Short mmCIF file of C-alpha atoms and ligand atoms in Angstrom, two decimals:
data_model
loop_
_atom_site.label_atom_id
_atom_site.label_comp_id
_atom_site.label_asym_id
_atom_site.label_seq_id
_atom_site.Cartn_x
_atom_site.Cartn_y
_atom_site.Cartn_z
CA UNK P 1 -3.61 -44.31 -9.16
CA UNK P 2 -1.51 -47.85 -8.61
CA UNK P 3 -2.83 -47.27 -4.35
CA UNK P 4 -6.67 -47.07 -5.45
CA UNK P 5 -6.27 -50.16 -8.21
CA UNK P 6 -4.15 -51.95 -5.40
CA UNK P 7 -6.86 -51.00 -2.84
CA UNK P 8 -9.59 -52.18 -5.66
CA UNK P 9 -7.62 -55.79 -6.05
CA UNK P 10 -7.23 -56.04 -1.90
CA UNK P 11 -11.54 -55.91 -1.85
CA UNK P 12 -12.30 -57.87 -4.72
CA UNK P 13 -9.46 -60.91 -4.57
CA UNK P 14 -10.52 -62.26 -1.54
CA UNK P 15 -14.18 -62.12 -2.83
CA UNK P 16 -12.94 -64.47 -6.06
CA UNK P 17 -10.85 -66.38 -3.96
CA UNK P 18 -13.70 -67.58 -1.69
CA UNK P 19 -15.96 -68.07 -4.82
CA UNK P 20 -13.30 -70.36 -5.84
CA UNK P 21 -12.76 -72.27 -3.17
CA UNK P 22 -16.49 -73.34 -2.62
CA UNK P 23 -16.91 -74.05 -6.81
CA UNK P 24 -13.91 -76.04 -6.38
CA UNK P 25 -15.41 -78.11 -3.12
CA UNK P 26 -18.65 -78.39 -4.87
CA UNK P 27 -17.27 -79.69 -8.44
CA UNK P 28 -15.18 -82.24 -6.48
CA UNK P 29 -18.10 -82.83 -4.66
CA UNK P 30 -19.89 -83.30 -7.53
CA UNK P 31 -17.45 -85.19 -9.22
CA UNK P 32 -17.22 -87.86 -5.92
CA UNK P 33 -20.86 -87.91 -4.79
CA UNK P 34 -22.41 -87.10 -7.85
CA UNK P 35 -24.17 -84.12 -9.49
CA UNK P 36 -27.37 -83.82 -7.14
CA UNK P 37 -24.99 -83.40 -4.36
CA UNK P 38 -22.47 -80.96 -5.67
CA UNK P 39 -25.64 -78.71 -6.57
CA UNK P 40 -26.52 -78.84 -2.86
CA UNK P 41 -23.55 -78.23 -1.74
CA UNK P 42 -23.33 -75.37 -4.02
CA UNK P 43 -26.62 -73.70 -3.09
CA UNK P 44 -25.71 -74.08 0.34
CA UNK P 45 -22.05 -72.52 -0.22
CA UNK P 46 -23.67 -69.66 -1.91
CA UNK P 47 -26.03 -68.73 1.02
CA UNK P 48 -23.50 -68.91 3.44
CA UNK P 49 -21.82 -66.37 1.28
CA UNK P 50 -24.51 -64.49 0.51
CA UNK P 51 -26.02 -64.58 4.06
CA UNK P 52 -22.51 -63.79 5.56
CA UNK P 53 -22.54 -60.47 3.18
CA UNK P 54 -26.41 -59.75 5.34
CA UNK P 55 -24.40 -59.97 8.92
CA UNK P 56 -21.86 -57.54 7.38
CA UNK P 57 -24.11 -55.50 5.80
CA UNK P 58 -26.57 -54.74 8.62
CA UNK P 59 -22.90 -54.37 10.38
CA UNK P 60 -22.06 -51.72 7.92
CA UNK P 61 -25.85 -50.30 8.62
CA UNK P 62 -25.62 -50.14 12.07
CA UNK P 63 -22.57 -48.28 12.31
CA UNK P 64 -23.76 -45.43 9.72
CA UNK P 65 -26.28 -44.29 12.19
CA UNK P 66 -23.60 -43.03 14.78
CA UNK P 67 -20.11 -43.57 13.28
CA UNK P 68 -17.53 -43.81 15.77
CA UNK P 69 -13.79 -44.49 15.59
CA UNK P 70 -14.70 -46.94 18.69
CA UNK P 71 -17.55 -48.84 16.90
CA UNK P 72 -16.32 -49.91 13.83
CA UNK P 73 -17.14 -53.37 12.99
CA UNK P 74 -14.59 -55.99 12.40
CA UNK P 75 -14.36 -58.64 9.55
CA UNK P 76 -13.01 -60.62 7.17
CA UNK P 77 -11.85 -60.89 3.91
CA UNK P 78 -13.31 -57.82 1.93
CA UNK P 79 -14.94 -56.53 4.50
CA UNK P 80 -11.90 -56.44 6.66
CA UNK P 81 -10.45 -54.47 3.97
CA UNK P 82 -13.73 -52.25 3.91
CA UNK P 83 -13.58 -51.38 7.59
CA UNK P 84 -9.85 -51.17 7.73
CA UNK P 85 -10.66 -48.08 5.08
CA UNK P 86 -13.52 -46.72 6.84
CA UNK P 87 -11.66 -46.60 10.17
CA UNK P 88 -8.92 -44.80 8.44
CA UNK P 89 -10.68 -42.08 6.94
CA UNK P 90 -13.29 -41.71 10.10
CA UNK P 91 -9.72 -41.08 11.89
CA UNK P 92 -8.57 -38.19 9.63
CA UNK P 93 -11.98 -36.80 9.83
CA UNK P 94 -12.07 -36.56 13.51
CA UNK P 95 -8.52 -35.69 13.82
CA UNK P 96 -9.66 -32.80 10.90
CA UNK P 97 -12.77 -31.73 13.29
CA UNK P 98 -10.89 -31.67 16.03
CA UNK P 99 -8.35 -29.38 15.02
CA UNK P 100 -10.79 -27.65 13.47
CA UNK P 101 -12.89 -27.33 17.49
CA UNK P 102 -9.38 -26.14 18.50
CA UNK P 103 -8.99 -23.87 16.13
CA UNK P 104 -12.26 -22.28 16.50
CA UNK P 105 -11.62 -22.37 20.95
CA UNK P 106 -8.14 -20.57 20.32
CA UNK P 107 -9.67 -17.88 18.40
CA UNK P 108 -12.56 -17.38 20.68
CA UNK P 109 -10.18 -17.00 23.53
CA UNK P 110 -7.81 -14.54 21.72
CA UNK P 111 -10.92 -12.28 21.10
CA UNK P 112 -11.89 -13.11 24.67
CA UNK P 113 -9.13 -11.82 26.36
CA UNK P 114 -8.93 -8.53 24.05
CA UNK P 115 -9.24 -5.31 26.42
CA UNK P 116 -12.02 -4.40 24.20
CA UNK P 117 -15.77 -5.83 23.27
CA UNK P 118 -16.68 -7.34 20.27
CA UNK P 119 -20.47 -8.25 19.72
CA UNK P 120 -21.31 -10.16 16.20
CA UNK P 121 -24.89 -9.13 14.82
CA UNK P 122 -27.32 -10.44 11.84
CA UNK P 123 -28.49 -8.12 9.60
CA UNK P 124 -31.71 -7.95 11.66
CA UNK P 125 -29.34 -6.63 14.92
CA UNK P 126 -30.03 -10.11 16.63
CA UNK P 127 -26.93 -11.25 18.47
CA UNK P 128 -24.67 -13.90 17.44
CA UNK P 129 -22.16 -13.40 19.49
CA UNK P 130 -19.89 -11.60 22.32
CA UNK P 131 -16.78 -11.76 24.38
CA UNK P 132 -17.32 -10.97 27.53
CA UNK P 133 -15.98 -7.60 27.66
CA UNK P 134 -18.85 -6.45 25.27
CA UNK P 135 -21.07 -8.14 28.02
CA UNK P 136 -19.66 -5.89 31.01
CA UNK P 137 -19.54 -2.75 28.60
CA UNK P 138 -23.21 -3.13 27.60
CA UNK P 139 -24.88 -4.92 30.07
CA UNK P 140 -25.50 -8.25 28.03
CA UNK P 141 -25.24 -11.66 27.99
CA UNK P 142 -24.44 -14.54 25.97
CA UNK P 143 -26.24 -17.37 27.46
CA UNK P 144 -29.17 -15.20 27.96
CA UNK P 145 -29.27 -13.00 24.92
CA UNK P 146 -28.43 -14.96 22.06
CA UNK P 147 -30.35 -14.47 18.89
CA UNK P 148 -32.08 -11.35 20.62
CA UNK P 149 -32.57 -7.74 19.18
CA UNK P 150 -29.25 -5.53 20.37
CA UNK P 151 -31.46 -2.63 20.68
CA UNK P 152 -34.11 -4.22 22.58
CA UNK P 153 -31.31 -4.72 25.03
CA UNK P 154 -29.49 -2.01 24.98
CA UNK P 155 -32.11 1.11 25.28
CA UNK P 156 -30.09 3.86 25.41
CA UNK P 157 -31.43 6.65 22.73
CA UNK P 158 -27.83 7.58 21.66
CA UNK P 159 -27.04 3.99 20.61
CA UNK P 160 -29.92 2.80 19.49
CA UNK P 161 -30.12 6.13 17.14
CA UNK P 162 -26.74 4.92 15.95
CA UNK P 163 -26.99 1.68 15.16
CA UNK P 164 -30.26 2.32 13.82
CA UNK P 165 -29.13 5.24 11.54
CA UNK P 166 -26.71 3.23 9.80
CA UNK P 167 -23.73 5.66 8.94
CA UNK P 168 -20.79 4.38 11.30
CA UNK P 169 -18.10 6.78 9.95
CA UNK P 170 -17.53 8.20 12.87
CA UNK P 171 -17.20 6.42 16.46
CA UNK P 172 -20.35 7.00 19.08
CA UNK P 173 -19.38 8.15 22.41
CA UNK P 174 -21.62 7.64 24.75
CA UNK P 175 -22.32 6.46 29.00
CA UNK P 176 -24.40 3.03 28.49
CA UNK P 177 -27.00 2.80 31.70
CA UNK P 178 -25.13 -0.10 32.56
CA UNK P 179 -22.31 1.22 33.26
CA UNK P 180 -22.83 5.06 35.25
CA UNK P 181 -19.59 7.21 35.05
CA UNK P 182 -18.14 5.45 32.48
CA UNK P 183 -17.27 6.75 28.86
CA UNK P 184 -17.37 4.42 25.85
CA UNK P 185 -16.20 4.46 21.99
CA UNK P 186 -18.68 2.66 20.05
CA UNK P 187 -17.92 1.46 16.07
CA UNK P 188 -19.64 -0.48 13.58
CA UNK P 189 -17.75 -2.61 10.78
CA UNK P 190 -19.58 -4.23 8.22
CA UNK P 191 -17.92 -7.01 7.31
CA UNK P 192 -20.68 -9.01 5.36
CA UNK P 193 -23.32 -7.94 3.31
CA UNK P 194 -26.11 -9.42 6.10
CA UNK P 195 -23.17 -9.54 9.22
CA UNK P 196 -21.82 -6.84 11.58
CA UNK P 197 -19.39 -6.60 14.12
CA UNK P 198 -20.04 -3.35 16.90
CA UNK P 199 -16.64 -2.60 18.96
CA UNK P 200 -16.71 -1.11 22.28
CA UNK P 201 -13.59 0.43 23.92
CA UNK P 202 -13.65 1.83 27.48
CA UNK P 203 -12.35 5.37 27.10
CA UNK P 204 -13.05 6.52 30.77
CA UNK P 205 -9.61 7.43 31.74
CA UNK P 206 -8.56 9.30 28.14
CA UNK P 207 -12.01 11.24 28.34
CA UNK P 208 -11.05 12.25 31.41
CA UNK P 209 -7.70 13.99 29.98
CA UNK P 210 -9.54 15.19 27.76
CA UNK P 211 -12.08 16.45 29.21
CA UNK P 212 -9.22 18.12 31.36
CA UNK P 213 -7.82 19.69 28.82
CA UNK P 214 -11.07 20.95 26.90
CA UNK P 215 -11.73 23.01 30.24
CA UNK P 216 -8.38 24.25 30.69
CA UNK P 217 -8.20 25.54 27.00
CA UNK P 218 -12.21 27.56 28.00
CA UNK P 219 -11.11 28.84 31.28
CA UNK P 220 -7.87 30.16 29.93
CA UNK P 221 -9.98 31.64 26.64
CA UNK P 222 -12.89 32.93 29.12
CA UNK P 223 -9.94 34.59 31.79
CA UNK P 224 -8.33 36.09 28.60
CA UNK P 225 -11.40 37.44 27.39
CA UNK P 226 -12.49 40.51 29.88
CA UNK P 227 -8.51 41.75 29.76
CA UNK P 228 -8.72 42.07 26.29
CA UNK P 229 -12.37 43.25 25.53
CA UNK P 230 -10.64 46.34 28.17
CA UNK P 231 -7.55 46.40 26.25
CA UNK P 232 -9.49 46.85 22.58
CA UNK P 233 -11.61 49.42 24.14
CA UNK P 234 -9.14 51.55 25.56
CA UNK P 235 -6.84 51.40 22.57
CA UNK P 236 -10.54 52.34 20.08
CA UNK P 237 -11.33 55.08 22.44
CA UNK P 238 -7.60 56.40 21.91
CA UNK P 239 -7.24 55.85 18.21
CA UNK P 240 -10.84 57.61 18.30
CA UNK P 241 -9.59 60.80 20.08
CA UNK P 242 -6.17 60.58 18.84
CA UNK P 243 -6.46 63.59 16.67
CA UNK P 244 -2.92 65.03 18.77
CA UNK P 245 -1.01 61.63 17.78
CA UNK P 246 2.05 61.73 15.36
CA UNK P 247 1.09 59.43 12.20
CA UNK P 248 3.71 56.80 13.36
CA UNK P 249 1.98 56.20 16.84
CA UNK P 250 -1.30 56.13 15.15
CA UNK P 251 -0.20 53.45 13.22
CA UNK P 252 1.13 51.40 16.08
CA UNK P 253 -1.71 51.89 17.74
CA UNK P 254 -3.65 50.66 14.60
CA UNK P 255 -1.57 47.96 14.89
CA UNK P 256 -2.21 46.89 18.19
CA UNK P 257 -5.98 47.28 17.53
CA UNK P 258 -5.58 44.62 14.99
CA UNK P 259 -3.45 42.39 16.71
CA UNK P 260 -5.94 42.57 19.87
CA UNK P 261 -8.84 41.80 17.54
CA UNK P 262 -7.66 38.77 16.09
CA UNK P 263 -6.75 37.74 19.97
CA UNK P 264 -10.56 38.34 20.50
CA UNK P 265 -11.52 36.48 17.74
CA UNK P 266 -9.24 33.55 18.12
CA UNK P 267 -10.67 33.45 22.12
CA UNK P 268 -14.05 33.74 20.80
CA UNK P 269 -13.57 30.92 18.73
CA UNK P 270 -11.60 28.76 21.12
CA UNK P 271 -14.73 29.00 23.81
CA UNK P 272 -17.08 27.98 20.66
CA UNK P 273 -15.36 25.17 20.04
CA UNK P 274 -14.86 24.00 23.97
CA UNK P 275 -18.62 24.64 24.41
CA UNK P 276 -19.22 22.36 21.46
CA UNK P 277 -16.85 19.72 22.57
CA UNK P 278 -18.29 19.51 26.15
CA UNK P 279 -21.31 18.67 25.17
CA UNK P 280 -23.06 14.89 22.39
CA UNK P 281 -25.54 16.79 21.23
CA UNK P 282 -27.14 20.26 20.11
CA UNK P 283 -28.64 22.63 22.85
CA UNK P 284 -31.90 22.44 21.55
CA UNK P 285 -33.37 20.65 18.80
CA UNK P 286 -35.46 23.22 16.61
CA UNK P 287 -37.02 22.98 13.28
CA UNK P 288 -34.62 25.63 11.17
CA UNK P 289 -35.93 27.00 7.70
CA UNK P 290 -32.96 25.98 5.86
CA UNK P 291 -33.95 28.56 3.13
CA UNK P 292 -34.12 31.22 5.48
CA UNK P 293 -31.08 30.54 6.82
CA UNK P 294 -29.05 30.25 3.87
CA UNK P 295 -30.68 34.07 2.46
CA UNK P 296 -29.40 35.23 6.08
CA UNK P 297 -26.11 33.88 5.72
CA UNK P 298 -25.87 35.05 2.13
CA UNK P 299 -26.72 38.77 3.35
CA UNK P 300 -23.76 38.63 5.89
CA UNK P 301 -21.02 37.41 3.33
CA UNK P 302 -22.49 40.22 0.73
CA UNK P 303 -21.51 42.93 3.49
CA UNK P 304 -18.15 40.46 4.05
CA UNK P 305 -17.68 40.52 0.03
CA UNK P 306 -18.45 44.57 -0.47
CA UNK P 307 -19.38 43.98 -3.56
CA UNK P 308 -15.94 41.95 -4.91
CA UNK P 309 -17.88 38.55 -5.77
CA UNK P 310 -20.89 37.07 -7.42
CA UNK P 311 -23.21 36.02 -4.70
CA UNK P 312 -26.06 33.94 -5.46
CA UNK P 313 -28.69 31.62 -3.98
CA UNK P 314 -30.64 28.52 -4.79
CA UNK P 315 -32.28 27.50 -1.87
CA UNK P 316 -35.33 24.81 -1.81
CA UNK P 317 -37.94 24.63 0.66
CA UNK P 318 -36.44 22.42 3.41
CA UNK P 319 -36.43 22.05 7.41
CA UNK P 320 -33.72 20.64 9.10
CA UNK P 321 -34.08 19.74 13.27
CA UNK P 322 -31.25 21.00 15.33
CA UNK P 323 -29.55 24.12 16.73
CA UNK P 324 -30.23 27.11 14.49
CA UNK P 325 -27.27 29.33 16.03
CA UNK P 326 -25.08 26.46 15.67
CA UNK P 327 -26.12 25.87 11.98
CA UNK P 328 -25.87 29.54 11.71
CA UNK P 329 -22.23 29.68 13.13
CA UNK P 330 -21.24 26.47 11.06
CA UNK P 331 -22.52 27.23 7.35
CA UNK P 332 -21.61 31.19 7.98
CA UNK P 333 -17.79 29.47 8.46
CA UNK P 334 -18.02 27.74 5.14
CA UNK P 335 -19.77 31.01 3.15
CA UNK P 336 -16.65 33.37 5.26
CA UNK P 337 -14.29 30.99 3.85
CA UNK P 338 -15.43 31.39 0.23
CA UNK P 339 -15.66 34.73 0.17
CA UNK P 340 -11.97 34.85 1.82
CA UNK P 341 -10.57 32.21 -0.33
CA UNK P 342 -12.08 33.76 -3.33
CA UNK P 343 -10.11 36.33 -5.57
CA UNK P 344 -12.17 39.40 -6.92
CA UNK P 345 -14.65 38.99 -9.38
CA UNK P 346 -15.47 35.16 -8.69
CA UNK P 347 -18.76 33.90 -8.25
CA UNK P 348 -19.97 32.29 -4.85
CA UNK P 349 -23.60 30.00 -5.05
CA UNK P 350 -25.01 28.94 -1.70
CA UNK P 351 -27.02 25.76 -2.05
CA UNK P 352 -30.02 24.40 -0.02
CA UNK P 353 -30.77 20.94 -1.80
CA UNK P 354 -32.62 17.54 -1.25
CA UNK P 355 -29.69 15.19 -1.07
CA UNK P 356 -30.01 11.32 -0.73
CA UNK P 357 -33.45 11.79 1.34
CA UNK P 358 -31.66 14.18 3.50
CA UNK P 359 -30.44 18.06 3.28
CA UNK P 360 -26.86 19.70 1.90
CA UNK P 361 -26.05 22.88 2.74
CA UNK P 362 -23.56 23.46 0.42
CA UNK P 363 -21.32 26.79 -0.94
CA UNK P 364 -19.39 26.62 -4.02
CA UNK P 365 -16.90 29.13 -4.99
CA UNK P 366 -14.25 29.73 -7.59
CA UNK P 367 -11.63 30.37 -5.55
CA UNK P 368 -7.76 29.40 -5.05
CA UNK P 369 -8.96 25.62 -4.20
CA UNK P 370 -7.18 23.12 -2.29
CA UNK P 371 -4.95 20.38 -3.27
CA UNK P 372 -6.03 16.70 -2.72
CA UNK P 373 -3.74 15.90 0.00
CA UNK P 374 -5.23 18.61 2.03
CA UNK P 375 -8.44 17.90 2.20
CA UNK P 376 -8.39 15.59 5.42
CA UNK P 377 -6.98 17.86 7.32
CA UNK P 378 -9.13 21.04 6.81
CA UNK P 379 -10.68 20.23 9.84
CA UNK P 380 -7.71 19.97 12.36
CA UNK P 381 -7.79 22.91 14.54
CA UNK P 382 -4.99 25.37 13.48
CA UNK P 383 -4.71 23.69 10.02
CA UNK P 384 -4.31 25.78 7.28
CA UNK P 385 -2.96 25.64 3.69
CA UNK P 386 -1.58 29.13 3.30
CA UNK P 387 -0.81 30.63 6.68
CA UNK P 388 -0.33 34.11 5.64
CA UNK P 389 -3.51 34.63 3.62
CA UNK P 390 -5.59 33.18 6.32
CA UNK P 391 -3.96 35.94 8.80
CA UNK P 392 -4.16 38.50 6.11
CA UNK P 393 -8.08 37.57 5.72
CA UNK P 394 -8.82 37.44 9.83
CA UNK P 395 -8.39 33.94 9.88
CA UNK P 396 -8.37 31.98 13.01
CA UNK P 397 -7.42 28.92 11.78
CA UNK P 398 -10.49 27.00 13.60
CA UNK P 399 -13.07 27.88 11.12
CA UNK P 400 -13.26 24.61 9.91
CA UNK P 401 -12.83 23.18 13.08
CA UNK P 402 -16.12 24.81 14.63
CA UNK P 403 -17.41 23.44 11.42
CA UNK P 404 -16.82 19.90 12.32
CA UNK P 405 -18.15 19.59 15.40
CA UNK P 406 -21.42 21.30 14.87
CA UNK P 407 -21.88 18.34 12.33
CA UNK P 408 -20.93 15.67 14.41
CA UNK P 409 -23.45 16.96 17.08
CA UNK P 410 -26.00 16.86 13.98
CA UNK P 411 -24.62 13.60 13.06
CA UNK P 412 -23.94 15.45 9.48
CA UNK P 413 -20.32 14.98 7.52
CA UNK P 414 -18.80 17.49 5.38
CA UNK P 415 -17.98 16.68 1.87
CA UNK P 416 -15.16 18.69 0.08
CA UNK P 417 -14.85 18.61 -3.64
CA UNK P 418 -12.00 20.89 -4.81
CA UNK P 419 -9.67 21.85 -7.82
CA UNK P 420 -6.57 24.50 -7.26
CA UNK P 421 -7.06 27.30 -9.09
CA UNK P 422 -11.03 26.48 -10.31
CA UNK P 423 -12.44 26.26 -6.94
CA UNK P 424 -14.39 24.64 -4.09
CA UNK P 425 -17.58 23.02 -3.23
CA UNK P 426 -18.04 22.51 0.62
CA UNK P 427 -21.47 20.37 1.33
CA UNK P 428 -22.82 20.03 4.99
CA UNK P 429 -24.94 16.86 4.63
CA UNK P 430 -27.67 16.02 7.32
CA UNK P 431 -29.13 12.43 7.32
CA UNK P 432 -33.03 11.75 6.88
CA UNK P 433 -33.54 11.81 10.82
CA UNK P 434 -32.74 15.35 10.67
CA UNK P 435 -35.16 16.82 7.97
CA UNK P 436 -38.38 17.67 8.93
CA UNK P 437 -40.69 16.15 6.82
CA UNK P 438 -43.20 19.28 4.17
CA UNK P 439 -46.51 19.57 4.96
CA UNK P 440 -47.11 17.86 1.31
CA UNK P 441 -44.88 15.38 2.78
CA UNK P 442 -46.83 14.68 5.71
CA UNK P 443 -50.00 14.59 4.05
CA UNK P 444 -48.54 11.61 1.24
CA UNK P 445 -47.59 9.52 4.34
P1 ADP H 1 -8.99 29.78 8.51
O1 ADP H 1 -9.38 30.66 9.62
O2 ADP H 1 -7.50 29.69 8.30
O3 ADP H 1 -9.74 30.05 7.25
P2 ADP H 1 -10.49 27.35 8.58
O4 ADP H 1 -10.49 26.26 9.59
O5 ADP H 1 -11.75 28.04 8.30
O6 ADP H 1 -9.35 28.34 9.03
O7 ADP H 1 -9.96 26.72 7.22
C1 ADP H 1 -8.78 25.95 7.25
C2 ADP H 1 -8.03 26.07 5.95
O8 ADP H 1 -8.80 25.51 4.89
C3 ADP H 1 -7.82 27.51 5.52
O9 ADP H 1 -6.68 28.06 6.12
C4 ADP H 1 -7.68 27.36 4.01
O10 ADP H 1 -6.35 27.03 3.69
C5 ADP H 1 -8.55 26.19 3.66
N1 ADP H 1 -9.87 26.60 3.13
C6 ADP H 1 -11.03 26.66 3.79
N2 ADP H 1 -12.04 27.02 2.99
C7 ADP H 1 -11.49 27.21 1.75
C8 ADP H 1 -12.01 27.61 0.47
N3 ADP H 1 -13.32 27.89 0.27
N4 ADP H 1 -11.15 27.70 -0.56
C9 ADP H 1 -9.84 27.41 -0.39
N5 ADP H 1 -9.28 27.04 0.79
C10 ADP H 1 -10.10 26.95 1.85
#
C-alpha cells in the first residue's frame, strides 16, 4: 500500500512542483513588470506545459503500437517516473513470456523424443498436432497437414473404422500402408470434451514373439490332436467290447477315456483360440439372425441341462454382421457356462435385445455367481474361480477366453453383472456398425 501511495506522490510532486515554479515566476513577474505581463508569461508557461505533456503523450502513443523493452521513451519529471514503470513491468512481462516460450519448447521436445507418437486432434479429427514419431508411424506431416482431417490422411479401413466408431477401450492393432511389415498399437484418450490425443506404439518386434508363440501353442495342439483322436478311439472301441474285463480295469479304462477327452477338448479349444488370435477380423462377414441363433443355442444347452434348469428365451428380431460359427462358438460358451455354473432347479433366460442402438446377446442365470474381484479376470486363459468344479463340469478353462476374442474381432465387449449365490448376467454387446438395419428400418431412412 505505502509503495503504490509513494509511487502516486513520485508522479504527481514533480507535476505541482513545476506548476509552482512557473506561478511563482509569473507572480514575481507580475509583481515587477506589472499584471499584463505576468498574465503573458503565465499563458505562455502553461502551454509549454501543456504542449510538453502533447510530445510525451504522442511519445506514450507511439510506443503502444509495438511495445518494446528497446523503445521506451525517455523523460522527465512525471513522465520519467511513468516510463521508468512501464519499462519495469514490460520487463517482467517478457521475462514471464519467455519462460513461458521455454516452457512450452521443453515440453514439446520431451514428447518429441518419446519412442512413441502422439498426434493431438479437434473434435472434428483435424490435426493440431504431432511429434514426429506419429509422423513416421502414420505417414503424416506437421507442416503439411495441420488443421487437416486424420482420416482423410490416413485411409486405412481398420483405423479409420476405429477412430470413427468411437469406443477406444481396447487398443487397435493394425499395419498402416505407410509403413509395410510393420505392426502398430493404436489408442485414443479423450482428454477434453472437444480434444483427443491418438498414441501409436511400434509393436513389430513383440508381435513377432508373439506371433511366435501363438503358432507354437497351434502346431503343438494340431500334432497332439491325431495321437489322441487314435488313442480315444482305441480305448471306446475297447470299453465297447470289453464285456471279458474285470470291473476294476473297466473303470480305469473309463478313466482314461475321460482324461483323453478333456485332452481333446482342451486341444480343440487351444487351436480355436490360436485361429482367432492369428487373425483382426472375422472370416467372413455375414448377416446372422440373432433370434435364430439364440433358439439354436438354447436347444443345445437344453440337451446340456437334461432337464435340471429353467430354460427360456426372449429373443427380438435382430441381425447382427459377422461370423455366424464364431458367434455360435462364443454365445454357446456363455449359455455352457450357465448351465454348468448353475445348481439344479435354477432358471437360465437367453436374451436377444436392442441395446444402446446396437445388439446384446446376453444369458442370465441363477447360479453360484462370482465375486467382484473376479470379474476382470474371467477372461484370462486358464482363469478360473473354482478349479475343481470347472474340471468336474468338462471345463477347459478357456471358455471365456474364446469368448473374448470373438468379440474383439466383432469389436463387441462383454459386460458381467454378478452376485455370489443369486447369479449372473453375461451380455455380448455389438456396436451400431454391426446390426443390420430391419426392413422397417430401411424403409424409415
Ligand atoms: P471354464 O472352462 O473353467 O468354465 P471359462 O473361461 O468358460 O472356463 O470360465 C472361466 C471361469 O469363470 C470359470 O471357471 C468360472 O469360475 C467362472 N464363470 C464363468 N461363467 C460363469 C457363470 N455363469 N457363473 C459363475 N461362474 C462363471
Amino acid at each position: 500500500m505505502s509503495n503504490v501511495a509513494g509511487g502516486r506522490h513520485r508522479v504527481i510532486l514533480p507535476a505541482i512542483v513545476r506548476l509552482a515554479i512557473v506561478g511563482a515566476i509569473c507572480a514575481g513577474s507580475g509583481w515587477l513588470f506589472g499584471a499584463r505581463v505576468g498574465l503573458w508569461l503565465a499563458v505562455a508557461g502553461l502551454g509549454a506545459l501543456y504542449l510538453g505533456q502533447l510530445v510525451y503523450l504522442a511519445a506514450l502513443g507511439n510506443w503502444l503500437e509495438r511495445p518494446s523493452l528497446s523503445t521506451i521513451p525517455n523523460g522527465i519529471g512525471a513522465w520519467g517516473e511513468v516510463f521508468a514503470r512501464l519499462y519495469r513491468q514490460q520487463r517482467a512481462s517478457e521475462i514471464a513470456q519467455q519462460r513461458l516460450i521455454d516452457n512450452e519448447e521443453r515440453f514439446r521436445r520431451t514428447i518429441s523424443a518419446l519412442p512413441d507418437g502422439i498426434i493431438l486432434i479437434d473434435a472434428s479429427l483435424q490435426i493440431e498436432w504431432c511429434n514426429p514419431v506419429a509422423e513416421r508411424h502414420l505417414g503424416v506431416s506437421l507442416k503439411r497437414d495441420l488443421g487437416l482431417r486424420l482420416t482423410n490422411l490416413v485411409r486405412d479401413p481398420a483405423f479409420v473404422a476405429y477412430i470413427t466408431a468411437g469406443r477406444y477401450e481396447q487398443p487397435l492393432l493394425f499395419t498402416p500402408l505407410s509403413l509395410p511389415g510393420a505392426t502398430l498399437s493404436l489408442a485414443v484418450v479423450e482428454f477434453e470434451p472437444a480434444r483427443s490425443m491418438v498414441l501409436t506404439r511400434d509393436i513389430t518386434q513383440s508381435e513377432r514373439v508373439d506371433a511366435m508363440r501363438r503358432d507354437f501353442v497351434g502346431n503343438v495342439s494340431h500334432e497332439l490332436r491325431t495321437p489322441l483322436t487314435v488313442i480315444k478311439g482305441f480305448l471306446e472301441s475297447i470299453i465297447d467290447g470289453g464285456s471279458d474285463l474285470d470291473s476294476t480295469r473297466l473303470h480305469h479304462l473309463h478313466l482314461m477315456h475321460e482324461q483323453a477327452d478333456r485332452m481333446h477338448r482342451l486341444v480343440e479349444d487351444l487351436l480355436t483360440l490360436s485361429r482367432l488370435e492369428s487373425q483382426q477380423g472375422p472370416d467372413v462377414e455375414e448377416e446372422v439372425d440373432a433370434a435364430q441363433l439364440v433358439s439354436q443355442v438354447a436347444d443345445e444347452a437344453r440337451t446340456l441341462s437334461a432337464g435340471r434348469h429353467r430354460i427360456s428365451v426372449e429373443a427380438q428380431k435382430l441381425k447382427i454382421r459377422g461370423a455366424r460359427d464364431e458367434l455360435r462358438s462364443a454365445y454357446g460358451n456363455l449359455v455352457s457356462n450357465a448351465v454348468r455354473y448353475t445348481p439344479v432347479g435354477g432358471h437360465i433366460t437367453l436374451r436377444c435385445v436392442e441395446q444402446d442402438g446396437g445388439i446384446a446377446l446376453q444369458v442370465q442365470d441363477t447360479g453360484i455367481g462370482v465375486a467382484a474381484e473376479h470379474i476382470p479376470r474371467l477372461t484370462e486363459r486358464f482363469y478360473r474361480v473354482d478349479k475343481s468344479r470347472s474340471r468336474e463340469t468338462g471345463g477347459t478353462g478357456l471358455g471365456l477366453a474364446i469368448v473374448k476374442h470373438v468379440l474383439i474381432r466383432h469389436q463387441a465387449r462383454l459386460d458381467v453383472q454378478s452376485d455370489i449365490g443369486k447369479g449372473s448376467l453375461f451380455s455380448a454387446w455389438f456396436p451400431p456398425a454391426r446390426r443390420i438395419p430391419t426392413a422397417g428400418e430401411r424403409e424409415a431412412a
